[in-house]
XYZ file of C-alpha atoms in Angstrom:
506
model
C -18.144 -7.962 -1.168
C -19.209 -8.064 2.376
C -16.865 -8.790 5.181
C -18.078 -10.319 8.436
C -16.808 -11.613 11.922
C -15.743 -14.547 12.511
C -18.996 -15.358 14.317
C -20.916 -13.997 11.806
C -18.906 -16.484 9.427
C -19.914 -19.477 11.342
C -23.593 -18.542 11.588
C -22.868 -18.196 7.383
C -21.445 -21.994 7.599
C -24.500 -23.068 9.819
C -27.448 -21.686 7.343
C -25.400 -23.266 4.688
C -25.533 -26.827 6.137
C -29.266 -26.284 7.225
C -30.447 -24.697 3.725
C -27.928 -26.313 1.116
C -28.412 -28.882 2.912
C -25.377 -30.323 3.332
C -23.741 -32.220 6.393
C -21.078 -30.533 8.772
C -18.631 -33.306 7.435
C -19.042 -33.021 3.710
C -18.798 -29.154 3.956
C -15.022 -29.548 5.914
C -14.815 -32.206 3.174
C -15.407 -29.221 0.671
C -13.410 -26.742 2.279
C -10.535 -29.248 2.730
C -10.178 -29.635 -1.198
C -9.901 -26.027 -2.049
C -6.661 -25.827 -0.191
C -5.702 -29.916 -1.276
C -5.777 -27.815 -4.325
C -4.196 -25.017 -4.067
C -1.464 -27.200 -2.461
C -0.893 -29.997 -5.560
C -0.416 -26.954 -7.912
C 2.304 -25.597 -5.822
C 4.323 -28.204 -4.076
C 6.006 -31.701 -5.104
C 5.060 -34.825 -3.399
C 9.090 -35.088 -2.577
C 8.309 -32.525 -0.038
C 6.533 -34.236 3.200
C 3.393 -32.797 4.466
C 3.676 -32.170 8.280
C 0.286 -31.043 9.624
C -0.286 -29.900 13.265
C -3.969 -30.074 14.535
C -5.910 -29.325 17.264
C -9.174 -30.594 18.676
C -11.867 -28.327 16.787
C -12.409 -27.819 13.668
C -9.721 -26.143 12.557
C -7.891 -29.611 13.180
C -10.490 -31.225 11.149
C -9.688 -29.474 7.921
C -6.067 -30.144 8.572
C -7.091 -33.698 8.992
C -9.234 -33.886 6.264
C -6.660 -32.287 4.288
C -4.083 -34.333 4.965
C -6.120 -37.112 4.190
C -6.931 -36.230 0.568
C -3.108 -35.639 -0.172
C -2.022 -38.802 0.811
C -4.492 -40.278 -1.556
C -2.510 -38.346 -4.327
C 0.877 -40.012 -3.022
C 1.990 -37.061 -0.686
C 3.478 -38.316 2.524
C 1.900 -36.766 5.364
C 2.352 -36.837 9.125
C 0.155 -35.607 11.462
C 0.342 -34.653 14.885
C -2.326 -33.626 17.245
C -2.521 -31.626 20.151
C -3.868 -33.886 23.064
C -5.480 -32.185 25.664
C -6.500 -35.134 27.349
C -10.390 -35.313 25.655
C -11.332 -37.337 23.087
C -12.319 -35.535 19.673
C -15.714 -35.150 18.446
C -17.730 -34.741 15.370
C -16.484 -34.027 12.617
C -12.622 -34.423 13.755
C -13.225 -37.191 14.938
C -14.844 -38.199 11.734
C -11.976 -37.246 9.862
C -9.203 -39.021 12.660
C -11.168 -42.417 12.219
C -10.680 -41.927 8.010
C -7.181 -41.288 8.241
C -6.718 -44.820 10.552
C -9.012 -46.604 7.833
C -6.569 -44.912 5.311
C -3.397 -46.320 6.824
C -1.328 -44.156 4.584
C -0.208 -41.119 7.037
C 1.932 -41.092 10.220
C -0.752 -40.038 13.418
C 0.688 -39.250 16.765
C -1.071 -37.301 19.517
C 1.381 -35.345 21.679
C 0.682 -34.001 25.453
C 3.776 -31.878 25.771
C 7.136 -29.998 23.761
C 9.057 -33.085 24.276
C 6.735 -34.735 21.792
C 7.583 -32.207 18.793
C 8.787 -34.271 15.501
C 12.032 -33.433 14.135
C 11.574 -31.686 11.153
C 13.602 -31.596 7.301
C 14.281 -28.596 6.043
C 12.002 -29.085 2.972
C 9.310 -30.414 4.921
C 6.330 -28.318 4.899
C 4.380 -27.243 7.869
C 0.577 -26.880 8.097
C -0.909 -24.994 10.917
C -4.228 -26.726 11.645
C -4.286 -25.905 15.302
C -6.625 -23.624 16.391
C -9.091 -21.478 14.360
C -10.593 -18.303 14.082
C -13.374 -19.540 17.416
C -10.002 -18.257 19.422
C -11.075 -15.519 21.775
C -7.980 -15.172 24.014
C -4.537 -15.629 23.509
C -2.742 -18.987 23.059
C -0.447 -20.295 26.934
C 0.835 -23.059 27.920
C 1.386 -26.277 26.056
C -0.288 -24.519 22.645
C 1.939 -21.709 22.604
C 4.842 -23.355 23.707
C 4.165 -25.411 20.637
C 3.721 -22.065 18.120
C 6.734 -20.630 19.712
C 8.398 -23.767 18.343
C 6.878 -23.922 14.731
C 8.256 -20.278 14.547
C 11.291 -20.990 15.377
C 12.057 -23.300 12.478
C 12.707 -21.983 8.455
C 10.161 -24.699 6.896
C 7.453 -23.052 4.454
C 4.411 -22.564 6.726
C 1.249 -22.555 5.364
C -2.089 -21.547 7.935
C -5.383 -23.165 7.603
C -7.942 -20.469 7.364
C -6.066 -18.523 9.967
C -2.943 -18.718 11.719
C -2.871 -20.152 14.907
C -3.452 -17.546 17.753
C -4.352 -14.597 15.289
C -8.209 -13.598 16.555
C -10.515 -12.082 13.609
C -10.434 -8.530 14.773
C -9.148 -7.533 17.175
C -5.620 -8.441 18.771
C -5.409 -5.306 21.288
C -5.440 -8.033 24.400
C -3.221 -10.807 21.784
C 0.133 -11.586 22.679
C 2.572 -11.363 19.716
C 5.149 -14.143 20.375
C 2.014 -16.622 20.705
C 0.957 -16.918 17.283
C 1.735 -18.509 14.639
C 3.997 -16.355 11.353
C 2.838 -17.995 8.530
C 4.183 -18.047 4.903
C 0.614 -18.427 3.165
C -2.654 -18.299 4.748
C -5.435 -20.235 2.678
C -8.976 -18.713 4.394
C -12.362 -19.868 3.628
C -14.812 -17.315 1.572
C -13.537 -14.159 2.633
C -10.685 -12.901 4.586
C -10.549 -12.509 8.015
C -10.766 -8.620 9.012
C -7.819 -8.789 10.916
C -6.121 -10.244 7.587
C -6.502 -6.000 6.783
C -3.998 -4.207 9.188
C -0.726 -3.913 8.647
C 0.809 -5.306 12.304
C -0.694 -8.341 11.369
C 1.095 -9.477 7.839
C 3.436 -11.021 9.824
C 1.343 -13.810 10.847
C -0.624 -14.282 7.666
C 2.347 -13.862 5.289
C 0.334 -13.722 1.738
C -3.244 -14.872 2.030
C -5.322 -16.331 -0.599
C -9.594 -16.172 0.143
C -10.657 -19.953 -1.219
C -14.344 -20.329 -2.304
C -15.903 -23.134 -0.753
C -19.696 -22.702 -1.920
C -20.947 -21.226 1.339
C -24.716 -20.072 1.080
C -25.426 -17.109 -0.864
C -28.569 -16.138 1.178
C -26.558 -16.575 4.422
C -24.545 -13.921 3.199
C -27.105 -11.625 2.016
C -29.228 -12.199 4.673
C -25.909 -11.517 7.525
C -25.777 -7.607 8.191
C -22.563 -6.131 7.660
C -21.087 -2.522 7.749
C -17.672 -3.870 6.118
C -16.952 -4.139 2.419
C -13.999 -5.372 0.355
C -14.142 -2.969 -2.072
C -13.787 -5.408 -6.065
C -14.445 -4.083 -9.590
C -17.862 -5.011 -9.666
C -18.452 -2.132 -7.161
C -16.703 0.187 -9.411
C -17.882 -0.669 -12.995
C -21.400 0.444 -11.485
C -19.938 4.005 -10.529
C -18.128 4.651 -14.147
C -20.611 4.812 -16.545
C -20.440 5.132 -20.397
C -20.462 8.572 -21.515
C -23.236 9.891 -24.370
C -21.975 10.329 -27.619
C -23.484 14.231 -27.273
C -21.924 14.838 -23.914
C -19.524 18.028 -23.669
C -17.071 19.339 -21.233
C -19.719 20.967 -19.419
C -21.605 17.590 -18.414
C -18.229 16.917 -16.615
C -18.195 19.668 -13.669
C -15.470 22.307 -13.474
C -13.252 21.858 -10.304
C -11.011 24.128 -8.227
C -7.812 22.711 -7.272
C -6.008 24.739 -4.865
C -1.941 23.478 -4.247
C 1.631 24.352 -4.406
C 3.706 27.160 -2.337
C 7.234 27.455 -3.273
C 9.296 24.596 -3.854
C 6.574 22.014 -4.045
C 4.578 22.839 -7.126
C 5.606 19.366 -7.812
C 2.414 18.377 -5.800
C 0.362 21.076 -7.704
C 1.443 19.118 -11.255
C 0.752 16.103 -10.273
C -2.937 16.347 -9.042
C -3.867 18.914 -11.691
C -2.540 16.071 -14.221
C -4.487 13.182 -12.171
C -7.413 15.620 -11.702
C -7.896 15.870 -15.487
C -7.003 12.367 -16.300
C -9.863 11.314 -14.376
C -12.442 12.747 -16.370
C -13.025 16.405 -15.181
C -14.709 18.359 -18.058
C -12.612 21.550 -16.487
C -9.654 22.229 -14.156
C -8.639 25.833 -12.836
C -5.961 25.324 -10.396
C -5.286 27.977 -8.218
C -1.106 29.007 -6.887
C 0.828 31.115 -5.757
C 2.184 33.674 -8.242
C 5.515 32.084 -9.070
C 3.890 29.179 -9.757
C 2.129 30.540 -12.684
C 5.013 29.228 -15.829
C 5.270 25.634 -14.263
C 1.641 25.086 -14.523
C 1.185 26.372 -17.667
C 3.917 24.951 -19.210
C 3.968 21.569 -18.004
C -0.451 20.717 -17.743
C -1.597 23.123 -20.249
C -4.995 22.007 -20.067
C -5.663 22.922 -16.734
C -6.389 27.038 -16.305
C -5.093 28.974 -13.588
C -5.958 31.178 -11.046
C -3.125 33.378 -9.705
C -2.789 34.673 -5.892
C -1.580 37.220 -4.941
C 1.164 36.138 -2.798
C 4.017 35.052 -4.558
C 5.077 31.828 -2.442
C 1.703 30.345 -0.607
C -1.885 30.116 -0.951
C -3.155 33.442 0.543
C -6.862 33.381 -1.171
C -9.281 31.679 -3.448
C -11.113 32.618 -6.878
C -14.991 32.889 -6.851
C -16.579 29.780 -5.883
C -19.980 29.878 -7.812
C -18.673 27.897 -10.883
C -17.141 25.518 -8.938
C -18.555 21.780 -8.298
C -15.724 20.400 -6.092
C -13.286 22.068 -4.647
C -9.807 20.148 -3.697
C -7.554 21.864 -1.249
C -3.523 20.874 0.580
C -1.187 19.143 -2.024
C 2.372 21.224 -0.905
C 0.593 24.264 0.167
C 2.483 24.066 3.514
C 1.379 25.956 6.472
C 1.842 29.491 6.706
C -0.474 31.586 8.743
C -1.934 33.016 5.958
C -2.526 29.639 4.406
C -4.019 29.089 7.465
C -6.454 31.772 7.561
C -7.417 31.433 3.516
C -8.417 27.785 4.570
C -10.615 28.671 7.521
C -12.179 30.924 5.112
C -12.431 28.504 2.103
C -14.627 25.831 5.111
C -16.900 28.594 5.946
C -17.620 29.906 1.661
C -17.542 26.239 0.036
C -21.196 25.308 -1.055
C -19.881 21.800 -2.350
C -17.796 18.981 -0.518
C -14.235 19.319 -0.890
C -11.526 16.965 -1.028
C -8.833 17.658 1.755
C -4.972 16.453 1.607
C -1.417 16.912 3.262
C -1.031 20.097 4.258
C -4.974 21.135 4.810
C -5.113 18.025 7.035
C -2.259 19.269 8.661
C -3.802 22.700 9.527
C -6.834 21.424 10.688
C -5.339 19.042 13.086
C -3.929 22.419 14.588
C -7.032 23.985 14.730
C -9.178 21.370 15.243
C -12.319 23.903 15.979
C -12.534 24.468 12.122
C -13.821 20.643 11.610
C -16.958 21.976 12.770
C -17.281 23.885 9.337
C -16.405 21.001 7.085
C -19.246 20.935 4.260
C -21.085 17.773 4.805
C -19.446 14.633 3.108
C -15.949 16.557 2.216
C -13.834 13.919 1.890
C -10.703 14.308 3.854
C -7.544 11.656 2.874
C -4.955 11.202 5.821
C -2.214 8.849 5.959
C -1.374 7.219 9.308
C 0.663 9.931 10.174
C -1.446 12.795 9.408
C -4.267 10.746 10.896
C -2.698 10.145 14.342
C -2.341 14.267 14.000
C -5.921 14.782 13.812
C -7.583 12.428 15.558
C -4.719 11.343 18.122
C -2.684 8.329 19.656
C -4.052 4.433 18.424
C -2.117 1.150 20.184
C -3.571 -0.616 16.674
C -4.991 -0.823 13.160
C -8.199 -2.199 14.877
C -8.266 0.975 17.189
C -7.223 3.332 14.850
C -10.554 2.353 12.175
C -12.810 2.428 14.981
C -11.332 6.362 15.583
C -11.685 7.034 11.669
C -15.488 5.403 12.032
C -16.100 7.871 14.993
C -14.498 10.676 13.157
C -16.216 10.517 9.957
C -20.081 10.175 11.502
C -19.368 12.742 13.853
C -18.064 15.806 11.295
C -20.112 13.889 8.441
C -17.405 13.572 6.354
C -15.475 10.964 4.269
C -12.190 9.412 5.423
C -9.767 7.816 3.426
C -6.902 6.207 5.687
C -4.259 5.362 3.398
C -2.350 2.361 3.455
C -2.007 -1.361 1.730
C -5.993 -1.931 2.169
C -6.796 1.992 2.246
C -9.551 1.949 4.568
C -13.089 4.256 3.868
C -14.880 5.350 6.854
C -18.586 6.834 5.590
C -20.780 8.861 7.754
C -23.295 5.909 7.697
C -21.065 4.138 9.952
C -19.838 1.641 6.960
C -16.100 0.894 6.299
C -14.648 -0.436 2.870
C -11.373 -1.712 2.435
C -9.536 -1.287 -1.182
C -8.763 -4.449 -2.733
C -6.265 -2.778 -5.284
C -2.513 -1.224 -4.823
C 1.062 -2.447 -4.177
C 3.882 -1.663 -2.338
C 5.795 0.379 -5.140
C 2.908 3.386 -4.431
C 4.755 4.129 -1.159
C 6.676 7.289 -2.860
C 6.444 10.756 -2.777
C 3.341 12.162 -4.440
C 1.163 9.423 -4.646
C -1.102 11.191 -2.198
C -1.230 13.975 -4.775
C -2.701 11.628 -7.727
C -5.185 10.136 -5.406
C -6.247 14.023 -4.119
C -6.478 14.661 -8.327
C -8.316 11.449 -9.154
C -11.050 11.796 -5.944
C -12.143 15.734 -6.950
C -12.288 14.996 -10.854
C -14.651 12.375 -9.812
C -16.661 14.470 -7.687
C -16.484 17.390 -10.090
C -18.561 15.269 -12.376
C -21.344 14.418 -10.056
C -20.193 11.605 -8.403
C -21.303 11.614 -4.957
C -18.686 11.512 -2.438
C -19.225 8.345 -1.058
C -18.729 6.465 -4.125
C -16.231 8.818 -5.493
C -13.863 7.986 -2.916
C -15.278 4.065 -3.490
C -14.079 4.521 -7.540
C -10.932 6.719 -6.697
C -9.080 4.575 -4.359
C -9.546 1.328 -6.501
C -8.644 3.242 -9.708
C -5.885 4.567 -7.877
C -4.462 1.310 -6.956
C -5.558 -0.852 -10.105
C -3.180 2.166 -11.957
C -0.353 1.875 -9.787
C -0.790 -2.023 -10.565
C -1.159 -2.065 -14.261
C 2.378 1.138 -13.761
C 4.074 -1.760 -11.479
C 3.902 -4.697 -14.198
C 5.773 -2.928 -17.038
C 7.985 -0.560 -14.499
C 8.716 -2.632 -11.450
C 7.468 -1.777 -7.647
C 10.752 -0.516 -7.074
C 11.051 1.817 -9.580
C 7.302 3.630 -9.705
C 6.830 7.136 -9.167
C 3.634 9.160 -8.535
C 3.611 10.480 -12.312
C 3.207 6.712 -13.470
C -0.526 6.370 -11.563
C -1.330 9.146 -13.509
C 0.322 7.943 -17.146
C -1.694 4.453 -16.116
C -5.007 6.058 -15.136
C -6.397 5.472 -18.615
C -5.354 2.020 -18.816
C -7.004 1.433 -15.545
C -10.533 2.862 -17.052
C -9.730 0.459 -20.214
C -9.456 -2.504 -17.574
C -12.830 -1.328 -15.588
C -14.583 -1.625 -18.518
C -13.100 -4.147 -20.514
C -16.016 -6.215 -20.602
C -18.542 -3.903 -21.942
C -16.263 -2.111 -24.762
């Protein structure tokens, strides 16, 4: 799915009401019963309604909303911000239908002495000002947010939360926008809805469909995807009845030093769950019983160090190479790496501790093979690449990074972000909290090079491994709990996660 600006979402609302056609009015109208909706199903019309709107159109959904629940028996208040113009279009519409109505409590308010007193199971709707904000809330408005926030009532946002801008927030000011409890947006999320500094205002949000114009989505450019199963299903394919393990590449993983083989098991084990016809992973020598004895199916290449990675097998039979699970950073680690860059004929997949030695020798990103795909999280991404004040910053570095050493990027986090050489970013739709343990990097590592072992090109092996990451640690976090996942479970879920992908067509 494409995501766009929030500009780029109102010229999508415009072609809609010029090519559906349909008026300005009915469309709010539209949009105003998806949340109406989503509201009935969830609350009790014992619980009053208490909407705060602005002048725009933002206010007009709230309106509009409010409006359409008191017509199902919901009490409803509303009051509006009054900046001392008279509303227009289609708020105005919407104002005049709520008089005619007769059924909901209106007051305009000028100042903070004109906030209601609130119950505490009255529920608060944010209609106030909408994603057109382009500079921080003052005065009288955030006066007014500072208030809302104050109180315990459920909060719910309308499209977006008061204050919150669609991308960027570097210039924002925190304490001025609204912290909502749900956030019900129109079509697609908001891509400020996607960094982490920024769940505090949006709480859970919730993407409603309201019918906007196919064609003014396809025909609005965007280099920003969300990435959804469709996406995926066309990357897995079906596999022919007379395939054998040589149709499905033979990768090289290279990971462990002493006292973290644990990393070495786990993306050997992820690695081969993902589909790799063959695995040789390669250790140090006193690594050579744990790997055979607990992933027998992967062979092994022994170095000839004891503890670290000193040197690599022949690469010729290789066709992906995977590198930096727990092989820490010795300087002879260091120097087999630099070595590995300059021999590798095919793209590699880089994690932990190779990430970490490049970011201390950042010359060597020079000899990256083209479209390696390299998979930092924040921290080992601020160690490369350097110092970020935000999430919006910090994806326009990964963006800069990736065209510049032509490589892949996968910033891990809640929505891990893909950066492409191509300029174009993809957010993961899948995952959950209970992936935040140790190892889970390791799977991911696994899952990415027995992907690209098979053929896969990088780009949309790194598309198919994140979500089948994620959509495994989902399907683990149903039946185990959040809390109580661990790294192994992605990996004991990965094949339940290919049943799910393809579900449809089995």
């Amino acid at each position: 799915m494409k995501l766009f600006t929030t500009k780029q979402i109102a010229g999508i609302d415009k072609f809609t009401i010029e090519n559906e056609p349909i008026s300005d009015i009915d469309l709010m109208e539209r949009a105003a019963l998806q949340i109406t909706h989503w509201l009935v199903k969830r609350f009790s019309t014992e619980q009053k309604m208490v909407f705060f709107a602005g002048p725009g159109n933002n206010g007009g959904d709230a309106l509009a909303i409010a409006r359409q629940l008191a017509n199902l028996d919901f009490v409803c208040e509303v009051f509006l911000l009054d900046f001392g113009k008279e509303l227009k279009g289609s708020p105005a519409m919407n104002w005049k239908g709520l008089e005619e109505q007769n059924k909901v409590k209106l007051v305009k308010f000028k100042d903070e002495s004109g906030f209601p007193e609130l119950g505490l199971t009255d529920v608060i709707l944010d209609g106030m000002f909408g994603s057109g904000l382009s500079r921080p809330l003052e005065g009288f408005s955030a006066a007014i947010v500072g208030k809302i926030n104050q109180l315990e009532n459920t909060k719910i946002a309308i499209d977006i939360p008061s204050g919150l801008m669609g991308e960027d927030n570097s210039s924002n000011i925190p304490g001025n926008i609204i912290k909502a409890d749900f956030t019900l947006t129109f079509q697609f999320p908001k891509i400020s809805f996607l960094f982490s500094e920024n769940e505090i205002y949006t709480g859970r949000w919730e993407a409603l469909p309201i019918g906007l114009h196919p064609g003014g989505m396809k025909q609005t450019p965007s280099n920003i995807f969300f990435i959804e199963e469709e996406n995926v299903k066309k990357i897995i394919v079906s596999r022919s009845k007379f395939a054998h393990k040589g149709n499905f590449g033979h990768a090289l993983l290279i990971a462990g030093s002493f006292g973290k083989m644990g990393a070495a098991v786990l993306a050997s084990r992820s690695c081969l769950r993902a589909g790799v016809g063959l695995l040789t992973t390669h250790i140090p020598r006193l690594g050579y019983s744990v790997i055979q004895s607990v992933v027998p199916e992967a062979m092994t290449s022994i170095d000839q160090h004891d503890a670290i990675f000193t040197e690599f097998p022949d690469l010729s039979s290789f066709s992906a190479i995977g590198v930096g699970p727990g092989i820490d950073k010795k300087r002879n680690s260091q120097k087999a790496l630099c070595e590995l860059l300059e021999k590798a004929k095919v793209p590699l997949v880089i994690d932990a501790d190779g990430l970490n030695i490049l970011s201390e020798n950042s010359e060597w990103l020079q000899k990256l093979p083209g479209k390696s795909i390299l998979t930092p999280h924040p921290g080992e991404f601020k160690r490369l690449v350097g110092n970020s004040s935000n999430s919006y910053e910090r994806i326009q570095q990964q963006k800069e990074f990736a065209q510049k050493y032509h490589t892949i990027v996968i910033l891990k986090g809640a929505y891990t972000v893909i950066a492409m050489p191509n300029g174009q970013l993809f957010f993961n739709s899948t995952g959950n909290p209970g992936m935040a343990t140790a190892g889970s990097g390791d799977t991911l590592t696994g899952i990415l090079l027995g992907l690209l072992a098979q053929g896969i090109s990088s780009e949309e092996a790194a598309i198919a491994g994140v979500y089948l990451h994620g959509l495994a640690g989902d399907l683990a976090a149903r039946e185990k709990s959040e809390p109580a996942l661990i790294a192994g479970d992605i990996t004991d879920y990965l094949g339940k996660a290919f049943i799910e992908l393809n579900k449809e067509t089995n």
